[in-house]
Amino acid sequence: MKKEEIPQDPSPLDKFTKEVCYAVDDNGKYQAGLSRGWQVKADALGITWQEAQARTADARQKVANGEASPILFFMELNLMDVAIVAAYTGFWQWTVKRHLKPAVFHTLAEKKLQKYADIFDVSINDLKTMNVDGVEF
Amino acid sequence: MELNFKHNQAAHCENGVTTNLLHHAGIHQITEPLAFGIGAGIFYIHIPFMKINGGPAISFRTMPGRIFSRTCSALGVPVVRKKFSSKTDAQQYLDNCLNAGQPAGCQVGVYYLTYFPKEFRFHFNAHNLVVYGKEDNIYKVSDPVMETVTTISAPDLERVRFAQGALAPKGQIYYPKSAVNITDEQIRKAIVKGIKHASWFMTETPVPMLGVAGIRFTASRIKKWREEVGERKGGLFLAQLVRMQEEIGTGGGGFRFVYAAFLQQAYNFIPNEKLLDVSKQFTTIGDLWRTAAVQASGIYKGRLSSQQEFNVMSDMVMDIAAKEKDAFKSLYNIKWK
């Protein structure tokens, strides 16, 4: 990559920082340059988020249909899987899987719900009602 | 309290932390490409049966922590590295470091990292930063991928230092134990060691998922993705490959440009024309990775969708594998005297 070819496309990176790229100058010598972003990878990031949103919407529907507990919704919303939820809460994976069942979820003690609420950054009430700000469907 | 620590932006977080910490310890000859090359950071692995965020588990860089460890050990710099089971101990240890005037490298998870924008927050636990000061329970942070320094509150720092999941950091903290003087001769030796390690790993490991063989493995998998998981998911897998290759911290082209820069800088210490030749080869290889990424983006944006397009993508990656094999073989066969 030549120095003048370092891409400068508008991307989510704009909210954050410019990133360092290594490229060659006219004499073929490597130098560090700054990039604002590259459309190709902004698209890769975009489609990954679209997929995450679709999974979250799907989970919300499942909860509404009574097929899963709100933990599934928050798990998808936070890009987690059962293994990550288990690691953060300290529950066994099979316990988390049990808590994904609505019937089991309704019987959970306050203390256990609080653990989930903590890792998902919501209150217990919002955990039960799936009330979250700034999520679009 | 704020230590006198110079923040330099880098392409990759661990290279940056290594370089900045070594500068602080008085070793000013080390640049980001040198740290990356000496630490043998260049790598390729595609782990089958394992999924990251539902996509293929591919990495273009070595295990987290290795670049720092290898660079320091090759230069003969003693290192302190600690993991913690208790969160209070972890914070206490960090505070003691700062009080003793020692900025500390920390491994953290990105997901709860407050100063990252939401778009970049995934469950990725191998990010690195340096803590260099503390005031009123707010830590001062030098994150090498950012242009300037930043801050994070004590509870937020604790949360990311104890992020969970794959490669959980466990509060890991590391820094050079003491300031040392490094001669150019030592750097020469370290460069040779780094090149030997990386070229051996990329070409000689008899495991089909590692090194150049791993790139070929990915190429052969790409051909099958459309049939096995469908067009859309196949596209998502390719998007994941592109993100691993190009996302912040790679310097572009899956670290291949940083490595090419390293070989150029290595030439300043060891005037062997071969290094410049191979550096040029890596520039071409990096460009090819980026061309492949453009092809992949055509697929995941839905512009290209036939099996033929997946085949083209696969062939491009296969071609890269052949070129990388040539390049690393040339490095492996250099006679160092």
mmCIF file of N, CA, C and O in Angstrom, chain A residues 1 5 7 12-13 15-22 24 28-30 34 38-41 43-45 47-49 51 77-80 84 87-88 118-121, chain B residues 9-11 32-33 111-112 115-123 145-147 159 163-164 232 236 239 243 246 248 251 257 260-261 264 283 287 290 293 297 300-301:
data_model
loop_
_atom_site.group_PDB
_atom_site.id
_atom_site.type_symbol
_atom_site.label_atom_id
_atom_site.label_comp_id
_atom_site.label_asym_id
_atom_site.label_seq_id
_atom_site.Cartn_x
_atom_site.Cartn_y
_atom_site.Cartn_z
ATOM 1 N N MET A 1 0.848 -1.202 0.000
ATOM 2 C CA MET A 1 0.000 0.000 0.000
ATOM 3 C C MET A 1 0.881 1.248 0.000
ATOM 4 O O MET A 1 1.811 1.353 0.772
ATOM 5 N N GLU A 5 -2.452 5.989 -0.813
ATOM 6 C CA GLU A 5 -3.588 5.082 -0.981
ATOM 7 C C GLU A 5 -4.241 4.722 0.353
ATOM 8 O O GLU A 5 -5.220 3.970 0.373
ATOM 9 N N PRO A 7 -6.741 4.518 2.929
ATOM 10 C CA PRO A 7 -8.133 4.935 2.755
ATOM 11 C C PRO A 7 -8.569 5.961 3.797
ATOM 12 O O PRO A 7 -8.138 5.915 4.952
ATOM 13 N N PRO A 12 -17.500 4.335 11.308
ATOM 14 C CA PRO A 12 -17.734 4.475 12.761
ATOM 15 C C PRO A 12 -16.477 4.911 13.511
ATOM 16 O O PRO A 12 -16.544 5.409 14.625
ATOM 17 N N LEU A 13 -15.329 4.729 12.887
ATOM 18 C CA LEU A 13 -14.065 5.116 13.505
ATOM 19 C C LEU A 13 -14.033 6.618 13.800
ATOM 20 O O LEU A 13 -13.350 7.075 14.717
ATOM 21 N N LYS A 15 -16.026 8.398 15.273
ATOM 22 C CA LYS A 15 -16.475 8.716 16.637
ATOM 23 C C LYS A 15 -15.374 8.481 17.645
ATOM 24 O O LYS A 15 -15.550 8.709 18.833
ATOM 25 N N PHE A 16 -14.242 7.970 17.178
ATOM 26 C CA PHE A 16 -13.314 7.393 18.117
ATOM 27 C C PHE A 16 -11.917 7.975 17.938
ATOM 28 O O PHE A 16 -11.453 8.814 18.717
ATOM 29 N N THR A 17 -11.254 7.588 16.896
ATOM 30 C CA THR A 17 -9.875 8.001 16.695
ATOM 31 C C THR A 17 -9.492 7.687 15.261
ATOM 32 O O THR A 17 -10.191 6.952 14.574
ATOM 33 N N LYS A 18 -8.403 8.283 14.815
ATOM 34 C CA LYS A 18 -7.849 7.819 13.538
ATOM 35 C C LYS A 18 -6.906 6.676 13.863
ATOM 36 O O LYS A 18 -6.314 6.644 14.931
ATOM 37 N N GLU A 19 -6.765 5.746 12.933
ATOM 38 C CA GLU A 19 -5.902 4.612 13.257
ATOM 39 C C GLU A 19 -4.620 4.639 12.436
ATOM 40 O O GLU A 19 -4.580 5.170 11.334
ATOM 41 N N VAL A 20 -3.593 4.029 13.012
ATOM 42 C CA VAL A 20 -2.287 3.995 12.348
ATOM 43 C C VAL A 20 -2.260 2.890 11.295
ATOM 44 O O VAL A 20 -2.706 1.775 11.541
ATOM 45 N N CYS A 21 -1.781 3.230 10.110
ATOM 46 C CA CYS A 21 -1.550 2.248 9.050
ATOM 47 C C CYS A 21 -0.092 2.354 8.630
ATOM 48 O O CYS A 21 0.495 3.424 8.716
ATOM 49 N N TYR A 22 0.468 1.278 8.153
ATOM 50 C CA TYR A 22 1.826 1.337 7.620
ATOM 51 C C TYR A 22 1.769 1.287 6.103
ATOM 52 O O TYR A 22 1.088 0.445 5.533
ATOM 53 N N VAL A 24 4.060 2.618 2.207
ATOM 54 C CA VAL A 24 5.357 3.059 1.672
ATOM 55 C C VAL A 24 5.244 4.430 1.017
ATOM 56 O O VAL A 24 4.231 4.768 0.409
ATOM 57 N N GLY A 28 9.797 4.081 -1.494
ATOM 58 C CA GLY A 28 9.621 2.696 -1.094
ATOM 59 C C GLY A 28 9.900 2.458 0.375
ATOM 60 O O GLY A 28 10.010 1.321 0.827
ATOM 61 N N LYS A 29 9.998 3.537 1.159
ATOM 62 C CA LYS A 29 10.287 3.396 2.581
ATOM 63 C C LYS A 29 8.995 3.389 3.385
ATOM 64 O O LYS A 29 8.090 4.184 3.130
ATOM 65 N N TYR A 30 8.934 2.482 4.363
ATOM 66 C CA TYR A 30 7.712 2.391 5.168
ATOM 67 C C TYR A 30 7.592 3.537 6.153
ATOM 68 O O TYR A 30 8.567 3.935 6.794
ATOM 69 N N LEU A 34 -2.009 7.972 9.124
ATOM 70 C CA LEU A 34 -3.282 7.840 9.825
ATOM 71 C C LEU A 34 -4.415 7.627 8.823
ATOM 72 O O LEU A 34 -4.446 8.237 7.757
ATOM 73 N N TRP A 38 -12.051 2.632 6.364
ATOM 74 C CA TRP A 38 -12.087 2.013 5.036
ATOM 75 C C TRP A 38 -13.475 1.429 4.843
ATOM 76 O O TRP A 38 -13.963 0.681 5.690
ATOM 77 N N GLN A 39 -14.112 1.788 3.718
ATOM 78 C CA GLN A 39 -15.487 1.357 3.462
ATOM 79 C C GLN A 39 -15.631 -0.164 3.585
ATOM 80 O O GLN A 39 -16.586 -0.647 4.197
ATOM 81 N N VAL A 40 -14.664 -0.899 3.043
ATOM 82 C CA VAL A 40 -14.751 -2.365 3.043
ATOM 83 C C VAL A 40 -14.915 -2.911 4.458
ATOM 84 O O VAL A 40 -15.743 -3.777 4.725
ATOM 85 N N LYS A 41 -14.141 -2.364 5.397
ATOM 86 C CA LYS A 41 -14.257 -2.925 6.740
ATOM 87 C C LYS A 41 -15.387 -2.285 7.536
ATOM 88 O O LYS A 41 -15.950 -2.902 8.425
ATOM 89 N N ASP A 43 -18.205 -1.821 6.207
ATOM 90 C CA ASP A 43 -19.309 -2.693 5.794
ATOM 91 C C ASP A 43 -19.285 -4.015 6.556
ATOM 92 O O ASP A 43 -20.326 -4.531 6.932
ATOM 93 N N ALA A 44 -18.071 -4.551 6.761
ATOM 94 C CA ALA A 44 -17.953 -5.816 7.501
ATOM 95 C C ALA A 44 -18.495 -5.636 8.918
ATOM 96 O O ALA A 44 -19.187 -6.498 9.455
ATOM 97 N N LEU A 45 -18.184 -4.483 9.510
ATOM 98 C CA LEU A 45 -18.672 -4.201 10.863
ATOM 99 C C LEU A 45 -20.185 -4.001 10.843
ATOM 100 O O LEU A 45 -20.911 -4.522 11.693
ATOM 101 N N ILE A 47 -22.497 -5.172 8.765
ATOM 102 C CA ILE A 47 -23.284 -6.397 8.556
ATOM 103 C C ILE A 47 -23.253 -7.269 9.808
ATOM 104 O O ILE A 47 -24.222 -7.940 10.151
ATOM 105 N N THR A 48 -22.135 -7.197 10.563
ATOM 106 C CA THR A 48 -22.053 -7.947 11.811
ATOM 107 C C THR A 48 -23.080 -7.423 12.820
ATOM 108 O O THR A 48 -23.740 -8.188 13.517
ATOM 109 N N TRP A 49 -23.218 -6.104 12.864
ATOM 110 C CA TRP A 49 -24.207 -5.516 13.776
ATOM 111 C C TRP A 49 -25.639 -5.781 13.327
ATOM 112 O O TRP A 49 -26.535 -5.992 14.140
ATOM 113 N N GLU A 51 -26.656 -8.392 11.855
ATOM 114 C CA GLU A 51 -26.911 -9.770 12.258
ATOM 115 C C GLU A 51 -27.236 -9.829 13.752
ATOM 116 O O GLU A 51 -28.174 -10.496 14.171
ATOM 117 N N LEU A 77 -28.751 -9.307 23.085
ATOM 118 C CA LEU A 77 -28.539 -7.857 23.054
ATOM 119 C C LEU A 77 -27.100 -7.510 23.437
ATOM 120 O O LEU A 77 -26.508 -6.582 22.908
ATOM 121 N N ASN A 78 -26.535 -8.292 24.356
ATOM 122 C CA ASN A 78 -25.168 -8.043 24.818
ATOM 123 C C ASN A 78 -24.142 -8.903 24.092
ATOM 124 O O ASN A 78 -23.014 -9.042 24.568
ATOM 125 N N LEU A 79 -24.526 -9.471 22.955
ATOM 126 C CA LEU A 79 -23.620 -10.269 22.105
ATOM 127 C C LEU A 79 -23.003 -11.442 22.849
ATOM 128 O O LEU A 79 -21.901 -11.868 22.538
ATOM 129 N N MET A 80 -23.700 -11.933 23.872
ATOM 130 C CA MET A 80 -23.113 -13.006 24.675
ATOM 131 C C MET A 80 -23.629 -14.370 24.213
ATOM 132 O O MET A 80 -24.587 -14.456 23.465
ATOM 133 N N ILE A 84 -20.394 -17.224 28.055
ATOM 134 C CA ILE A 84 -19.992 -15.916 28.588
ATOM 135 C C ILE A 84 -20.910 -15.510 29.749
ATOM 136 O O ILE A 84 -20.442 -15.034 30.784
ATOM 137 N N ALA A 87 -19.869 -17.406 32.746
ATOM 138 C CA ALA A 87 -18.609 -16.926 33.314
ATOM 139 C C ALA A 87 -18.828 -15.651 34.132
ATOM 140 O O ALA A 87 -18.277 -15.499 35.217
ATOM 141 N N TYR A 88 -19.650 -14.732 33.621
ATOM 142 C CA TYR A 88 -19.868 -13.471 34.342
ATOM 143 C C TYR A 88 -20.722 -13.652 35.594
ATOM 144 O O TYR A 88 -20.481 -13.015 36.616
ATOM 145 N N ASP A 118 -27.089 -7.173 36.854
ATOM 146 C CA ASP A 118 -25.774 -6.522 36.925
ATOM 147 C C ASP A 118 -24.998 -6.658 35.620
ATOM 148 O O ASP A 118 -24.448 -5.682 35.109
ATOM 149 N N ILE A 119 -24.925 -7.881 35.097
ATOM 150 C CA ILE A 119 -24.085 -8.036 33.907
ATOM 151 C C ILE A 119 -24.740 -7.400 32.683
ATOM 152 O O ILE A 119 -24.054 -7.010 31.755
ATOM 153 N N PHE A 120 -26.076 -7.290 32.687
ATOM 154 C CA PHE A 120 -26.732 -6.660 31.540
ATOM 155 C C PHE A 120 -26.925 -5.154 31.739
ATOM 156 O O PHE A 120 -27.513 -4.483 30.898
ATOM 157 N N ASP A 121 -26.462 -4.625 32.876
ATOM 158 C CA ASP A 121 -26.589 -3.189 33.174
ATOM 159 C C ASP A 121 -28.035 -2.691 33.150
ATOM 160 O O ASP A 121 -28.336 -1.646 32.583
ATOM 161 N N GLN B 9 1.031 6.696 19.680
ATOM 162 C CA GLN B 9 -0.001 5.878 19.049
ATOM 163 C C GLN B 9 0.649 4.772 18.225
ATOM 164 O O GLN B 9 1.727 4.954 17.653
ATOM 165 N N ALA B 10 -0.011 3.632 18.172
ATOM 166 C CA ALA B 10 0.516 2.510 17.407
ATOM 167 C C ALA B 10 -0.626 1.883 16.625
ATOM 168 O O ALA B 10 -1.799 2.164 16.878
ATOM 169 N N ALA B 11 -0.281 1.016 15.663
ATOM 170 C CA ALA B 11 -1.325 0.324 14.921
ATOM 171 C C ALA B 11 -1.958 -0.743 15.811
ATOM 172 O O ALA B 11 -3.172 -0.863 15.893
ATOM 173 N N GLU B 32 7.552 0.428 16.896
ATOM 174 C CA GLU B 32 6.463 -0.549 16.839
ATOM 175 C C GLU B 32 6.782 -1.731 15.911
ATOM 176 O O GLU B 32 6.648 -2.889 16.319
ATOM 177 N N PRO B 33 7.230 -1.479 14.651
ATOM 178 C CA PRO B 33 7.543 -2.639 13.797
ATOM 179 C C PRO B 33 8.625 -3.541 14.396
ATOM 180 O O PRO B 33 8.521 -4.773 14.312
ATOM 181 N N TYR B 111 -15.436 -5.291 25.814
ATOM 182 C CA TYR B 111 -16.889 -5.115 25.820
ATOM 183 C C TYR B 111 -17.375 -4.019 26.777
ATOM 184 O O TYR B 111 -18.250 -3.238 26.439
ATOM 185 N N TYR B 112 -16.822 -3.944 27.961
ATOM 186 C CA TYR B 112 -17.272 -2.930 28.915
ATOM 187 C C TYR B 112 -16.333 -1.727 28.972
ATOM 188 O O TYR B 112 -16.355 -0.952 29.925
ATOM 189 N N TYR B 115 -14.582 3.983 27.152
ATOM 190 C CA TYR B 115 -14.213 5.018 26.174
ATOM 191 C C TYR B 115 -14.231 4.521 24.731
ATOM 192 O O TYR B 115 -14.011 5.289 23.804
ATOM 193 N N PHE B 116 -14.497 3.228 24.524
ATOM 194 C CA PHE B 116 -14.689 2.719 23.166
ATOM 195 C C PHE B 116 -16.118 3.033 22.728
ATOM 196 O O PHE B 116 -17.037 2.881 23.517
ATOM 197 N N PRO B 117 -16.326 3.445 21.469
ATOM 198 C CA PRO B 117 -17.715 3.591 21.028
ATOM 199 C C PRO B 117 -18.367 2.223 20.868
ATOM 200 O O PRO B 117 -17.685 1.215 20.663
ATOM 201 N N LYS B 118 -19.692 2.216 20.994
ATOM 202 C CA LYS B 118 -20.449 0.958 21.013
ATOM 203 C C LYS B 118 -20.117 0.055 19.820
ATOM 204 O O LYS B 118 -20.036 -1.161 19.949
ATOM 205 N N GLU B 119 -19.910 0.661 18.651
ATOM 206 C CA GLU B 119 -19.675 -0.120 17.426
ATOM 207 C C GLU B 119 -18.490 -1.075 17.548
ATOM 208 O O GLU B 119 -18.419 -2.070 16.858
ATOM 209 N N PHE B 120 -17.535 -0.736 18.415
ATOM 210 C CA PHE B 120 -16.316 -1.551 18.476
ATOM 211 C C PHE B 120 -16.271 -2.460 19.692
ATOM 212 O O PHE B 120 -15.271 -3.089 19.965
ATOM 213 N N ARG B 121 -17.392 -2.480 20.457
ATOM 214 C CA ARG B 121 -17.349 -3.246 21.698
ATOM 215 C C ARG B 121 -17.871 -4.657 21.497
ATOM 216 O O ARG B 121 -19.063 -4.903 21.495
ATOM 217 N N PHE B 122 -16.928 -5.587 21.337
ATOM 218 C CA PHE B 122 -17.257 -7.008 21.238
ATOM 219 C C PHE B 122 -16.645 -7.706 22.447
ATOM 220 O O PHE B 122 -15.869 -7.108 23.192
ATOM 221 N N HIS B 123 -16.974 -8.979 22.625
ATOM 222 C CA HIS B 123 -16.370 -9.716 23.731
ATOM 223 C C HIS B 123 -14.991 -10.196 23.305
ATOM 224 O O HIS B 123 -14.780 -11.355 22.999
ATOM 225 N N VAL B 145 -4.001 2.401 20.627
ATOM 226 C CA VAL B 145 -4.688 2.549 19.354
ATOM 227 C C VAL B 145 -5.297 3.947 19.207
ATOM 228 O O VAL B 145 -5.751 4.329 18.146
ATOM 229 N N MET B 146 -5.304 4.725 20.311
ATOM 230 C CA MET B 146 -5.897 6.067 20.244
ATOM 231 C C MET B 146 -4.835 7.147 20.063
ATOM 232 O O MET B 146 -3.702 6.990 20.480
ATOM 233 N N GLU B 147 -5.287 8.255 19.469
ATOM 234 C CA GLU B 147 -4.337 9.343 19.210
ATOM 235 C C GLU B 147 -3.868 10.016 20.493
ATOM 236 O O GLU B 147 -2.742 10.474 20.581
ATOM 237 N N ARG B 159 -13.789 -3.756 36.058
ATOM 238 C CA ARG B 159 -14.682 -4.582 35.249
ATOM 239 C C ARG B 159 -13.969 -5.120 33.999
ATOM 240 O O ARG B 159 -14.114 -6.292 33.651
ATOM 241 N N ALA B 163 -12.762 -9.059 32.798
ATOM 242 C CA ALA B 163 -13.701 -9.503 31.767
ATOM 243 C C ALA B 163 -13.668 -11.024 31.700
ATOM 244 O O ALA B 163 -12.659 -11.644 32.032
ATOM 245 N N GLN B 164 -14.792 -11.619 31.277
ATOM 246 C CA GLN B 164 -14.901 -13.073 31.267
ATOM 247 C C GLN B 164 -15.043 -13.604 29.854
ATOM 248 O O GLN B 164 -15.323 -12.850 28.935
ATOM 249 N N ARG B 232 -26.001 -16.019 2.897
ATOM 250 C CA ARG B 232 -25.958 -14.914 3.848
ATOM 251 C C ARG B 232 -24.918 -15.179 4.944
ATOM 252 O O ARG B 232 -24.081 -14.355 5.250
ATOM 253 N N LEU B 236 -21.395 -13.528 6.126
ATOM 254 C CA LEU B 236 -21.044 -13.115 7.493
ATOM 255 C C LEU B 236 -19.683 -13.676 7.901
ATOM 256 O O LEU B 236 -18.887 -12.998 8.555
ATOM 257 N N ALA B 239 -17.133 -11.611 6.345
ATOM 258 C CA ALA B 239 -17.037 -10.329 7.039
ATOM 259 C C ALA B 239 -16.171 -10.491 8.282
ATOM 260 O O ALA B 239 -15.360 -9.620 8.624
ATOM 261 N N ARG B 243 -12.757 -8.578 9.189
ATOM 262 C CA ARG B 243 -12.589 -7.816 10.433
ATOM 263 C C ARG B 243 -11.323 -8.232 11.159
ATOM 264 O O ARG B 243 -10.586 -7.398 11.691
ATOM 265 N N GLU B 246 -8.482 -6.611 9.067
ATOM 266 C CA GLU B 246 -8.340 -5.169 8.866
ATOM 267 C C GLU B 246 -8.743 -4.309 10.059
ATOM 268 O O GLU B 246 -8.466 -3.115 10.074
ATOM 269 N N ILE B 248 -9.262 -2.281 13.632
ATOM 270 C CA ILE B 248 -8.250 -1.491 14.341
ATOM 271 C C ILE B 248 -7.224 -2.397 14.992
ATOM 272 O O ILE B 248 -7.566 -3.361 15.644
ATOM 273 N N GLY B 251 -2.886 -2.552 11.493
ATOM 274 C CA GLY B 251 -2.015 -1.791 10.601
ATOM 275 C C GLY B 251 -2.332 -2.053 9.139
ATOM 276 O O GLY B 251 -1.597 -1.647 8.252
ATOM 277 N N PHE B 257 1.719 -5.460 6.507
ATOM 278 C CA PHE B 257 2.438 -4.207 6.267
ATOM 279 C C PHE B 257 3.375 -3.872 7.439
ATOM 280 O O PHE B 257 4.480 -3.372 7.240
ATOM 281 N N ALA B 260 6.371 -5.977 6.967
ATOM 282 C CA ALA B 260 7.230 -5.452 5.899
ATOM 283 C C ALA B 260 8.044 -4.268 6.430
ATOM 284 O O ALA B 260 9.242 -4.139 6.140
ATOM 285 N N ALA B 261 7.393 -3.417 7.220
ATOM 286 C CA ALA B 261 8.102 -2.281 7.813
ATOM 287 C C ALA B 261 9.196 -2.769 8.757
ATOM 288 O O ALA B 261 10.302 -2.217 8.799
ATOM 289 N N GLN B 264 12.266 -3.835 6.826
ATOM 290 C CA GLN B 264 13.042 -2.657 6.409
ATOM 291 C C GLN B 264 13.890 -2.110 7.548
ATOM 292 O O GLN B 264 15.061 -1.782 7.378
ATOM 293 N N THR B 283 4.901 -6.457 1.156
ATOM 294 C CA THR B 283 4.056 -5.349 0.721
ATOM 295 C C THR B 283 3.047 -5.863 -0.305
ATOM 296 O O THR B 283 1.846 -5.578 -0.207
ATOM 297 N N ASP B 287 -1.065 -6.144 0.072
ATOM 298 C CA ASP B 287 -1.978 -5.605 -0.943
ATOM 299 C C ASP B 287 -2.949 -6.676 -1.428
ATOM 300 O O ASP B 287 -4.127 -6.408 -1.642
ATOM 301 N N ARG B 290 -5.709 -7.215 0.912
ATOM 302 C CA ARG B 290 -6.712 -6.146 0.815
ATOM 303 C C ARG B 290 -7.581 -6.308 -0.426
ATOM 304 O O ARG B 290 -8.784 -6.043 -0.386
ATOM 305 N N ALA B 293 -10.071 -8.741 0.420
ATOM 306 C CA ALA B 293 -11.106 -8.156 1.285
ATOM 307 C C ALA B 293 -12.152 -7.440 0.442
ATOM 308 O O ALA B 293 -13.350 -7.470 0.758
ATOM 309 N N SER B 297 -16.063 -8.235 0.388
ATOM 310 C CA SER B 297 -17.096 -7.234 0.679
ATOM 311 C C SER B 297 -18.177 -7.267 -0.387
ATOM 312 O O SER B 297 -19.353 -7.048 -0.094
ATOM 313 N N TYR B 300 -20.378 -10.055 0.962
ATOM 314 C CA TYR B 300 -21.233 -9.806 2.145
ATOM 315 C C TYR B 300 -22.149 -8.606 1.990
ATOM 316 O O TYR B 300 -23.078 -8.435 2.753
ATOM 317 N N LYS B 301 -21.894 -7.774 0.972
ATOM 318 C CA LYS B 301 -22.861 -6.713 0.709
ATOM 319 C C LYS B 301 -23.972 -7.184 -0.217
ATOM 320 O O LYS B 301 -24.909 -6.455 -0.506
#
